[in-house]
Coordinates of C-alpha atoms in Angstrom, one line a residue:
X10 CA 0.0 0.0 0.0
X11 CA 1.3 3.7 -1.2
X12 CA 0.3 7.1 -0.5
X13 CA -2.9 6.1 -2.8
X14 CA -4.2 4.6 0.6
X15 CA -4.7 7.7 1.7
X16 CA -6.4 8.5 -1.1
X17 CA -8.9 6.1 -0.9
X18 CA -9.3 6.7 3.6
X19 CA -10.4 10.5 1.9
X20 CA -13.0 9.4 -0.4
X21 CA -14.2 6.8 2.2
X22 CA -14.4 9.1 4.9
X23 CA -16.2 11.9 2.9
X24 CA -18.5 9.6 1.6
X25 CA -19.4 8.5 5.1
X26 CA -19.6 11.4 6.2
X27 CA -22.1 13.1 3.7
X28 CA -24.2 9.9 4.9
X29 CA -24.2 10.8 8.4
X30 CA -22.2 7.5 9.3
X31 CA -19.5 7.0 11.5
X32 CA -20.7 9.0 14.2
X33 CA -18.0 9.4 18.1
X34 CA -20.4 9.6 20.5
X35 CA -19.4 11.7 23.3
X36 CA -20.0 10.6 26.5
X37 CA -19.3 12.3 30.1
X38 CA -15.7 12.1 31.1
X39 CA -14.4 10.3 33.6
X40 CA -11.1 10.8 35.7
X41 CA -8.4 7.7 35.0
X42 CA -9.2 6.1 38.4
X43 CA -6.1 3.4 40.3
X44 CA -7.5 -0.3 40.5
X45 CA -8.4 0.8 43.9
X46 CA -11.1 3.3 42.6
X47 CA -8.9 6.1 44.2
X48 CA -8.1 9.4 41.4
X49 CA -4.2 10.6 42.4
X50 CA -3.7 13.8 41.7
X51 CA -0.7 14.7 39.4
X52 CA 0.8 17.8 38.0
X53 CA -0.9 18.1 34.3
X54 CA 1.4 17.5 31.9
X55 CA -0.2 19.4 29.3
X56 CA 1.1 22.6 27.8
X57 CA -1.6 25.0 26.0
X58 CA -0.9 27.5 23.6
X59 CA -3.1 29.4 26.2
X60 CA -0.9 28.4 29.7
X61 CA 1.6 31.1 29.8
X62 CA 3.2 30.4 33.1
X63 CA 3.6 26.4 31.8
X64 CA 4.7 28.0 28.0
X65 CA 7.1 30.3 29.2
X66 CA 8.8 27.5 31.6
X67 CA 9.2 24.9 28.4
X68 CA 10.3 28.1 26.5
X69 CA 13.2 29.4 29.5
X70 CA 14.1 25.2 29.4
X71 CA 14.8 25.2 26.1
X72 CA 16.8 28.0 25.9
X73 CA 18.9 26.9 29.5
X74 CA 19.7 23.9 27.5
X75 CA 21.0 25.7 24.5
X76 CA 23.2 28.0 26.4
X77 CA 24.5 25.3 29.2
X78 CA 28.0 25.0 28.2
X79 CA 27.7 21.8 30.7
X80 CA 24.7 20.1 28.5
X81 CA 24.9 18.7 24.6
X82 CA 23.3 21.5 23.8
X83 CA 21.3 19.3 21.1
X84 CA 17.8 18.6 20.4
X85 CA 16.0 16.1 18.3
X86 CA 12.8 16.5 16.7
X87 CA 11.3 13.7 15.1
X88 CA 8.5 14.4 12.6
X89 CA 5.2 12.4 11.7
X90 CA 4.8 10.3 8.8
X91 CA 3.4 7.1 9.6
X92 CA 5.1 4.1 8.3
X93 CA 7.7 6.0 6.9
X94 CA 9.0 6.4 10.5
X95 CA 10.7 3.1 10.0
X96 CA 13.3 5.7 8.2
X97 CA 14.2 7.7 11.0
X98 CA 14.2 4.6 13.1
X99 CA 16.8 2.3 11.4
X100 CA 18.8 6.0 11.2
X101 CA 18.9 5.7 14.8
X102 CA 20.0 2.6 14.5
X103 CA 22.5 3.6 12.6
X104 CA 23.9 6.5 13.8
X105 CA 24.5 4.4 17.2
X106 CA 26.7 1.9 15.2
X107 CA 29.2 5.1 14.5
X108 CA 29.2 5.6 17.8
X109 CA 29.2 9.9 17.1
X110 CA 25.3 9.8 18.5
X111 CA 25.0 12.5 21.2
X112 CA 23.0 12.4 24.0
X113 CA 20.1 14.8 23.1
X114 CA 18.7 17.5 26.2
X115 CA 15.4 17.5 24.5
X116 CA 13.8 15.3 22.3
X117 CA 9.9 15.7 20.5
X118 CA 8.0 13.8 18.6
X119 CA 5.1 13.7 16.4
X120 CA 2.6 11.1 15.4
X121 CA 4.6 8.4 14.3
X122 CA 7.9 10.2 15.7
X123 CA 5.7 10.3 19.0
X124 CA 6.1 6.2 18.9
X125 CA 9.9 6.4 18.6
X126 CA 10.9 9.8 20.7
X127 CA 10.9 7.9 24.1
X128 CA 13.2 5.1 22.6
X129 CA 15.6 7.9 21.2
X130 CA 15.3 9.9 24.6
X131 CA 16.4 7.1 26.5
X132 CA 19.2 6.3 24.1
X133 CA 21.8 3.9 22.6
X134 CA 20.6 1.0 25.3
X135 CA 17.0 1.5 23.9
X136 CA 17.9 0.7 20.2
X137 CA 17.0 -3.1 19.9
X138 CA 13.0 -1.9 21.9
X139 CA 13.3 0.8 19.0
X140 CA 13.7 -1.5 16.3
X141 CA 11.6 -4.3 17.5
X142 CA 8.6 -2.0 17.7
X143 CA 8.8 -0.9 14.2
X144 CA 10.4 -3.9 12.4
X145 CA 9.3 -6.5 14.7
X146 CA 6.0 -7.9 13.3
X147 CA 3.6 -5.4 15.2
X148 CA 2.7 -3.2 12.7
X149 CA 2.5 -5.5 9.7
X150 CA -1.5 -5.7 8.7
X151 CA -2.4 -2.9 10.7
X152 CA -4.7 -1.1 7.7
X153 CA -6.8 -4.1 7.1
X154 CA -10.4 -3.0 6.7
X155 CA -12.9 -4.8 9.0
X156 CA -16.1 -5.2 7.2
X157 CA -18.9 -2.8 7.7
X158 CA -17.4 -1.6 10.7
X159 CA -16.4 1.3 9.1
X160 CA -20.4 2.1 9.2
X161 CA -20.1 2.7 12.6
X162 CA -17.0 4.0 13.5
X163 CA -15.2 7.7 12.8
X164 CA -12.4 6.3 11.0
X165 CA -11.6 3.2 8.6
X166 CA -9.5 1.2 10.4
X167 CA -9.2 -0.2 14.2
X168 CA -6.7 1.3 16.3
X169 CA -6.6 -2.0 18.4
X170 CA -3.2 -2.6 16.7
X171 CA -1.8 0.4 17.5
X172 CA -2.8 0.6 21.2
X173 CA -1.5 -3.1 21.2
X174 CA 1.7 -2.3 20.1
X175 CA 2.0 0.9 22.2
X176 CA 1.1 -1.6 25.4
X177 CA 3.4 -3.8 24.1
X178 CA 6.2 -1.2 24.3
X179 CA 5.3 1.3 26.6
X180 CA 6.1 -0.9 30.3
X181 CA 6.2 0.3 33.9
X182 CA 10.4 0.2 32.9
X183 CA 10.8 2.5 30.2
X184 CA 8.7 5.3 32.3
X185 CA 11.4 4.8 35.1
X186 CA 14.0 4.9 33.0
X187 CA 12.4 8.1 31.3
X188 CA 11.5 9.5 35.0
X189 CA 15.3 9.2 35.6
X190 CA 16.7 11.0 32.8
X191 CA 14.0 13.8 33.0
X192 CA 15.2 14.5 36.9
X193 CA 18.5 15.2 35.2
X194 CA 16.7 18.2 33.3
X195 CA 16.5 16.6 30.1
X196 CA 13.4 16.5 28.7
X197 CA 11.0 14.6 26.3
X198 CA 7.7 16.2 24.8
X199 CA 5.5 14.8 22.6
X200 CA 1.9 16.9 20.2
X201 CA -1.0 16.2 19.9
X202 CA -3.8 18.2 18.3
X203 CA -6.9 18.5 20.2
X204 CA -9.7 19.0 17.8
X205 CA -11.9 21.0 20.4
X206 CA -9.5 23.9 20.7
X207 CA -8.1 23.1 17.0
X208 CA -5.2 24.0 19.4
X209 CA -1.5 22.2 19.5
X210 CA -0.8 20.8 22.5
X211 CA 2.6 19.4 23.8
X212 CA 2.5 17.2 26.9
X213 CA 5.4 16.4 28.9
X214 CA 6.0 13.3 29.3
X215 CA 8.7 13.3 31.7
X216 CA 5.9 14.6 34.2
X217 CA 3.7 11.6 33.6
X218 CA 6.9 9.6 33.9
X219 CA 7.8 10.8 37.8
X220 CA 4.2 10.4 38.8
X221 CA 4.9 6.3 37.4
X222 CA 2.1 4.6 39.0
X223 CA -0.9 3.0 36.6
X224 CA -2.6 6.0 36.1
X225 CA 0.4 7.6 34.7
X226 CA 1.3 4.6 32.7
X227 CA -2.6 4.8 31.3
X228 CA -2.3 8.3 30.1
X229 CA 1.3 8.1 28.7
X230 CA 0.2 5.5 26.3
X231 CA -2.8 7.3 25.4
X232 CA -0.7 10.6 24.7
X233 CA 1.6 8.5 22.2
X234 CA -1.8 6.8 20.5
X235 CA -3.5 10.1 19.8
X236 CA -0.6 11.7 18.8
X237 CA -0.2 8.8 16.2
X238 CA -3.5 8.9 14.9
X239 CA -4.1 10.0 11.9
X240 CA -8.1 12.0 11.4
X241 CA -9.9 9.5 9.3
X242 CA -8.1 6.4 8.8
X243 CA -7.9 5.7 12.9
X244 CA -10.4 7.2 15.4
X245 CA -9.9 10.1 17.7
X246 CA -8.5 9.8 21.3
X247 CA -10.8 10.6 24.2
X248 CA -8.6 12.0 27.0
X249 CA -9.7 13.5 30.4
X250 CA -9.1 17.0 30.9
X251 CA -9.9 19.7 33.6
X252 CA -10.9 23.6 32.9
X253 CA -10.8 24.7 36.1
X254 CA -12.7 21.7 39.0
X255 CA -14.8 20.9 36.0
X256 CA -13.9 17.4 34.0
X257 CA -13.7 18.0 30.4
X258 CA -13.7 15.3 27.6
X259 CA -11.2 16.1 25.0
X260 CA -10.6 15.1 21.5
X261 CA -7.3 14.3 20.6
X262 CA -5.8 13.6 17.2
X263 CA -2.2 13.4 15.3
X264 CA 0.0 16.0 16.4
X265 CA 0.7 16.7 12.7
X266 CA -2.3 18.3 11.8
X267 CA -0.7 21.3 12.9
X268 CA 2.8 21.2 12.6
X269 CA 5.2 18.6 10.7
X270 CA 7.8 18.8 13.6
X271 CA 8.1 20.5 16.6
X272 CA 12.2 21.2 17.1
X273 CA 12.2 25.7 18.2
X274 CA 8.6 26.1 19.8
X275 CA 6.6 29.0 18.1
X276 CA 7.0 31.6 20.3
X277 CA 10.8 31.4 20.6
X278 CA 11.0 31.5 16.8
X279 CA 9.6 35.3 16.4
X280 CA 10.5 37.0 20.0
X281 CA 13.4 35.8 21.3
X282 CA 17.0 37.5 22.2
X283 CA 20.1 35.9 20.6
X284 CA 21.6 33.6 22.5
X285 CA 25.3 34.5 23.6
X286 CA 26.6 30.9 25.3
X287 CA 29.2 29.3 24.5
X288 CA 29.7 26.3 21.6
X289 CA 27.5 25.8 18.8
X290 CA 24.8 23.6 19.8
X291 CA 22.6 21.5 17.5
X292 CA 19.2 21.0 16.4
X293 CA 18.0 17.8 14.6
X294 CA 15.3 17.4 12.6
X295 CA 14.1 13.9 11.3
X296 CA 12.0 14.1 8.7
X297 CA 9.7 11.0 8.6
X298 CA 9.1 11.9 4.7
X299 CA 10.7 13.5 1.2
X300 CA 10.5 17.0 1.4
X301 CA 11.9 17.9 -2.3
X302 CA 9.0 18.3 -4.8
X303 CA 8.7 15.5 -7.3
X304 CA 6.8 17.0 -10.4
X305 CA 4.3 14.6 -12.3
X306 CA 1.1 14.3 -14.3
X307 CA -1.8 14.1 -12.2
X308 CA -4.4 12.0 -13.5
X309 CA -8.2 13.7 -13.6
X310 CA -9.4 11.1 -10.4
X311 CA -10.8 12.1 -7.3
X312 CA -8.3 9.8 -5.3
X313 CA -5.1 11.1 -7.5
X314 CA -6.1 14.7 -6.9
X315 CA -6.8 14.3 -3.4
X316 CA -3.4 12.2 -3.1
X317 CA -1.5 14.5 -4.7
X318 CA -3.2 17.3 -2.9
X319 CA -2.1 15.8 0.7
X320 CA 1.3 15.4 -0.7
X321 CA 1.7 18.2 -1.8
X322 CA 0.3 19.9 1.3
X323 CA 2.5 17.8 3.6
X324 CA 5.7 18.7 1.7
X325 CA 5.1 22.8 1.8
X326 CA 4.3 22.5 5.9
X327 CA 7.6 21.0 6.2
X328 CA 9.8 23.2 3.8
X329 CA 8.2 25.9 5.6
X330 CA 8.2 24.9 9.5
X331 CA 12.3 24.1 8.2
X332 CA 12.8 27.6 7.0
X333 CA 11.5 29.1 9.9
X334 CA 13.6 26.7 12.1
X335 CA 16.0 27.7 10.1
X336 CA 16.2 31.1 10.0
X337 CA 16.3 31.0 14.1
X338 CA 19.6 28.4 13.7
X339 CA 20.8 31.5 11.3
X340 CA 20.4 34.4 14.4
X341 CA 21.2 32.4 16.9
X342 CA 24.8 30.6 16.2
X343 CA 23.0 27.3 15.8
X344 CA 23.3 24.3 13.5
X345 CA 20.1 23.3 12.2
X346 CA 20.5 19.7 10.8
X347 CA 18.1 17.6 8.7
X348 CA 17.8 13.9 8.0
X349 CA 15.0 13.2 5.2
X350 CA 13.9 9.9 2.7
X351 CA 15.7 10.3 -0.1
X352 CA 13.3 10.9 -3.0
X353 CA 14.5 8.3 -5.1
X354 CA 13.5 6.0 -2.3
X355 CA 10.0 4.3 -2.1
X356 CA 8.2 5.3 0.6
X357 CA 4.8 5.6 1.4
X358 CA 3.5 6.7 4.6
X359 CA 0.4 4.0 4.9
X360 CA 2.7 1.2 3.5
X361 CA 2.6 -0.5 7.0
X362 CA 3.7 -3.6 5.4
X363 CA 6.6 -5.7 6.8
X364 CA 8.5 -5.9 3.9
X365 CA 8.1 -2.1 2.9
X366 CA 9.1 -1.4 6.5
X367 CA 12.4 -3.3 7.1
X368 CA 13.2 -1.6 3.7
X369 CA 12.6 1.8 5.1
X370 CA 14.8 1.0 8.4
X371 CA 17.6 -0.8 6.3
X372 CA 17.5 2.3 4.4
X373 CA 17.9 4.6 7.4
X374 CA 20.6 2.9 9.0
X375 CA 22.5 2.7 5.8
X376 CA 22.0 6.4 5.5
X377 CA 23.6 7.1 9.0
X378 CA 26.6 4.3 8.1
X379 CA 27.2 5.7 5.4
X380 CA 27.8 9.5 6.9
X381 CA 25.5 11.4 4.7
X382 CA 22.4 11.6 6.4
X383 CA 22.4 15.4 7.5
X384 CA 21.7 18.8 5.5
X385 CA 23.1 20.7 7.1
X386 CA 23.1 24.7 7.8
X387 CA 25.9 25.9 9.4
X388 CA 25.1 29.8 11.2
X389 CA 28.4 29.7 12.4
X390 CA 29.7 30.7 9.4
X391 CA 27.1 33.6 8.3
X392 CA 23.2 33.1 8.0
X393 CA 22.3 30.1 6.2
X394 CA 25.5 28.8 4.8
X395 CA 25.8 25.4 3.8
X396 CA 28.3 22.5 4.9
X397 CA 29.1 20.3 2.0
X398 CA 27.7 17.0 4.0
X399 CA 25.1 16.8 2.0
X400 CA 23.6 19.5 -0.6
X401 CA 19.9 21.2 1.0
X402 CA 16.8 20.3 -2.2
X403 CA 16.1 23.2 -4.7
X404 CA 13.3 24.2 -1.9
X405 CA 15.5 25.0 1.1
X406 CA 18.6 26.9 -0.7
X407 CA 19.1 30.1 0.7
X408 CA 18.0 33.3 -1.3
X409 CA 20.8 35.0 -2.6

């Protein structure tokens, strides 16, 4: 299965929807409750667009990390892109086995980087949970339709598979291991987009991590499956939320509705004063996906136009979230580095199948091997200039 899958999920879903099928029913929202019946209170690990105090601390965090000559001083953003995160996960792999991998301060995710972020945040020692959860057999199948159930259901496909795998993965070990490293200041965020507010919003994980008891476990798997899934082809996540003593039901979907990647937050990249530390830290962005623009006849269908549309939409969110990312590298003495499929590659971000998977990994760790994985922009040296690792697409060259 190709991009044409998504295609199809478009025109299934609009047809549904004209016919009034498919309907979420909302129902009043309950508090995760312990075995015991008993709701622990926890910080919320949410961050609004709307907090300030809770924006403004992520915000002064990531710029302490930048300037902290005792840190790395380097962040890693992995993007969405469904099975084509296989990619950036074999170029984890990868760049482990030549043993130059840094220890990142902060590390994001999105939708199908939301799966892999916790694995890369806790490192090297992580790599064979990493690779086993996207090249293991779990995900293989996972688009299968299921009769008529797409009659009564908001999307096409089950997300059982998906919340299995997450289970699967996500263990009472990996939150201490992640509650460890986030006491050491390093942090690990993942973004969802909650469909109420049409609103981004980034949860901390490492919070949900500390608290470490089932509820926490609960909702940390629940974060990663919403972020993960995408409108139409699996259902919306139901999570708990408070505004003020009242319990709110929220809707929560892929984290890449709004945003490809999240690697500077918004607000540092327009209103923010240089930074003056020492070193030249880094910023990393995988991109799950091709970003250079492949030009080709579009044939007069409704599912090649509204293919083509989606790619073509996807492709100008990321070139312009990187320019922007980029031209805060440029003012700010950082190097803004990017890792994306190579468009001579096959890759298709519905192609869940084992095969087409293992070939996306093998690809991404042969990438890293092979030292040529990064574009990279170098402010160092003047605003936007270009180290010859790799050459930046037609797209991202700097304007003269």
């Amino acid at each position: 299965m190709t991009l044409r899958a998504l295609g199809l999920a478009m025109t299934a879903t609009a047809a549904l929807s004209l016919a009034g099928c498919g309907t979420l029913h909302r129902f009043d929202p309950v508090p995760v409750r312990q075995a015991d019946g008993q709701i622990r209170p926890t910080v919320d690990p949410r961050i609004r667009p709307t907090d300030e105090a809770k924006l403004n601390e992520l915000l002064r965090t990531f710029a302490a990390r930048l300037e902290d000559e005792n840190s790395s001083g380097a962040v890693l953003a992995l993007s969405g892109g469904g099975a084509n995160g296989a990619f950036g996960a074999g170029l984890l792999v990868g760049w482990t086995q030549t043993g130059t991998r840094p220890q990142f301060d902060i590390v994001t995710g999105i939708s199908t980087g939301a799966l892999s972020a916790p694995f890369a945040f806790l490192g090297p020692d992580w790599d064979d949970e990493l690779q086993e959860a996207y090249i293991g057999g779990g995900i293989d199948g996972m688009l299968n339709l299921s009769g008529l159930s797409i009659l009564v259901s908001p999307s096409l496909y089950s997300s059982a598979p998906l919340r299995r795998l997450i289970e699967e993965n996500v263990t009472p070990r990996l939150l201490r291991a992640v509650a460890i490293e986030h006491a050491k200041g390093r942090r690990l965020l993942v973004v969802t987009t909650h469909l109420d507010t049409k609103q981004s919003i980034i949860w901390d994980m490492g919070v949900l991590a500390t608290q470490g008891d089932d509820q926490a476990l609960y909702l940390f798997r629940q974060v990663l499956l919403a972020s993960a899934s995408i409108p139409g082809v699996f259902p919306p996540v139901m999570i708990a939320g408070l505004q003020g003593d009242l319990v709110v039901d929220e809707m929560h979907v892929d984290g890449g509705v709004n945003m490809p990647f999240l690697a500077v937050p918004d607000r540092l990249l327009v209103d923010s004063p240089a930074r003056t530390g020492p070193g030249r830290p880094a910023i990393y962005v995988v991109v799950n996906g091709q970003v250079d623009a492949n030009p080709q006849a579009v044939p007069g269908t409704f599912n090649a136009i509204a293919m083509n549309s989606y790619d073509s939409m996807s492709k100008a969110s990321r070139r312009m979230h990187l320019t922007a990312n980029a031209a805060y590298a440029a003012r700010h003495n950082i190097d803004l580095k990017i890792a994306s499929i190579p468009m001579d590659a096959q890759a298709g971000s519905l192609d869940l199948h084992q095969q087409a998977m293992n070939a996306l990994f093998d690809l991404g760790r042969r990438t890293a091997l092979g030292g040529n994985a990064w574009y990279v922009l170098n402010a160092g040296s003047g605003p936007q200039t270009l180290l010859p690792e790799r050459p930046l697409p037609d797209e991202l060259q700097p304007t003269p």
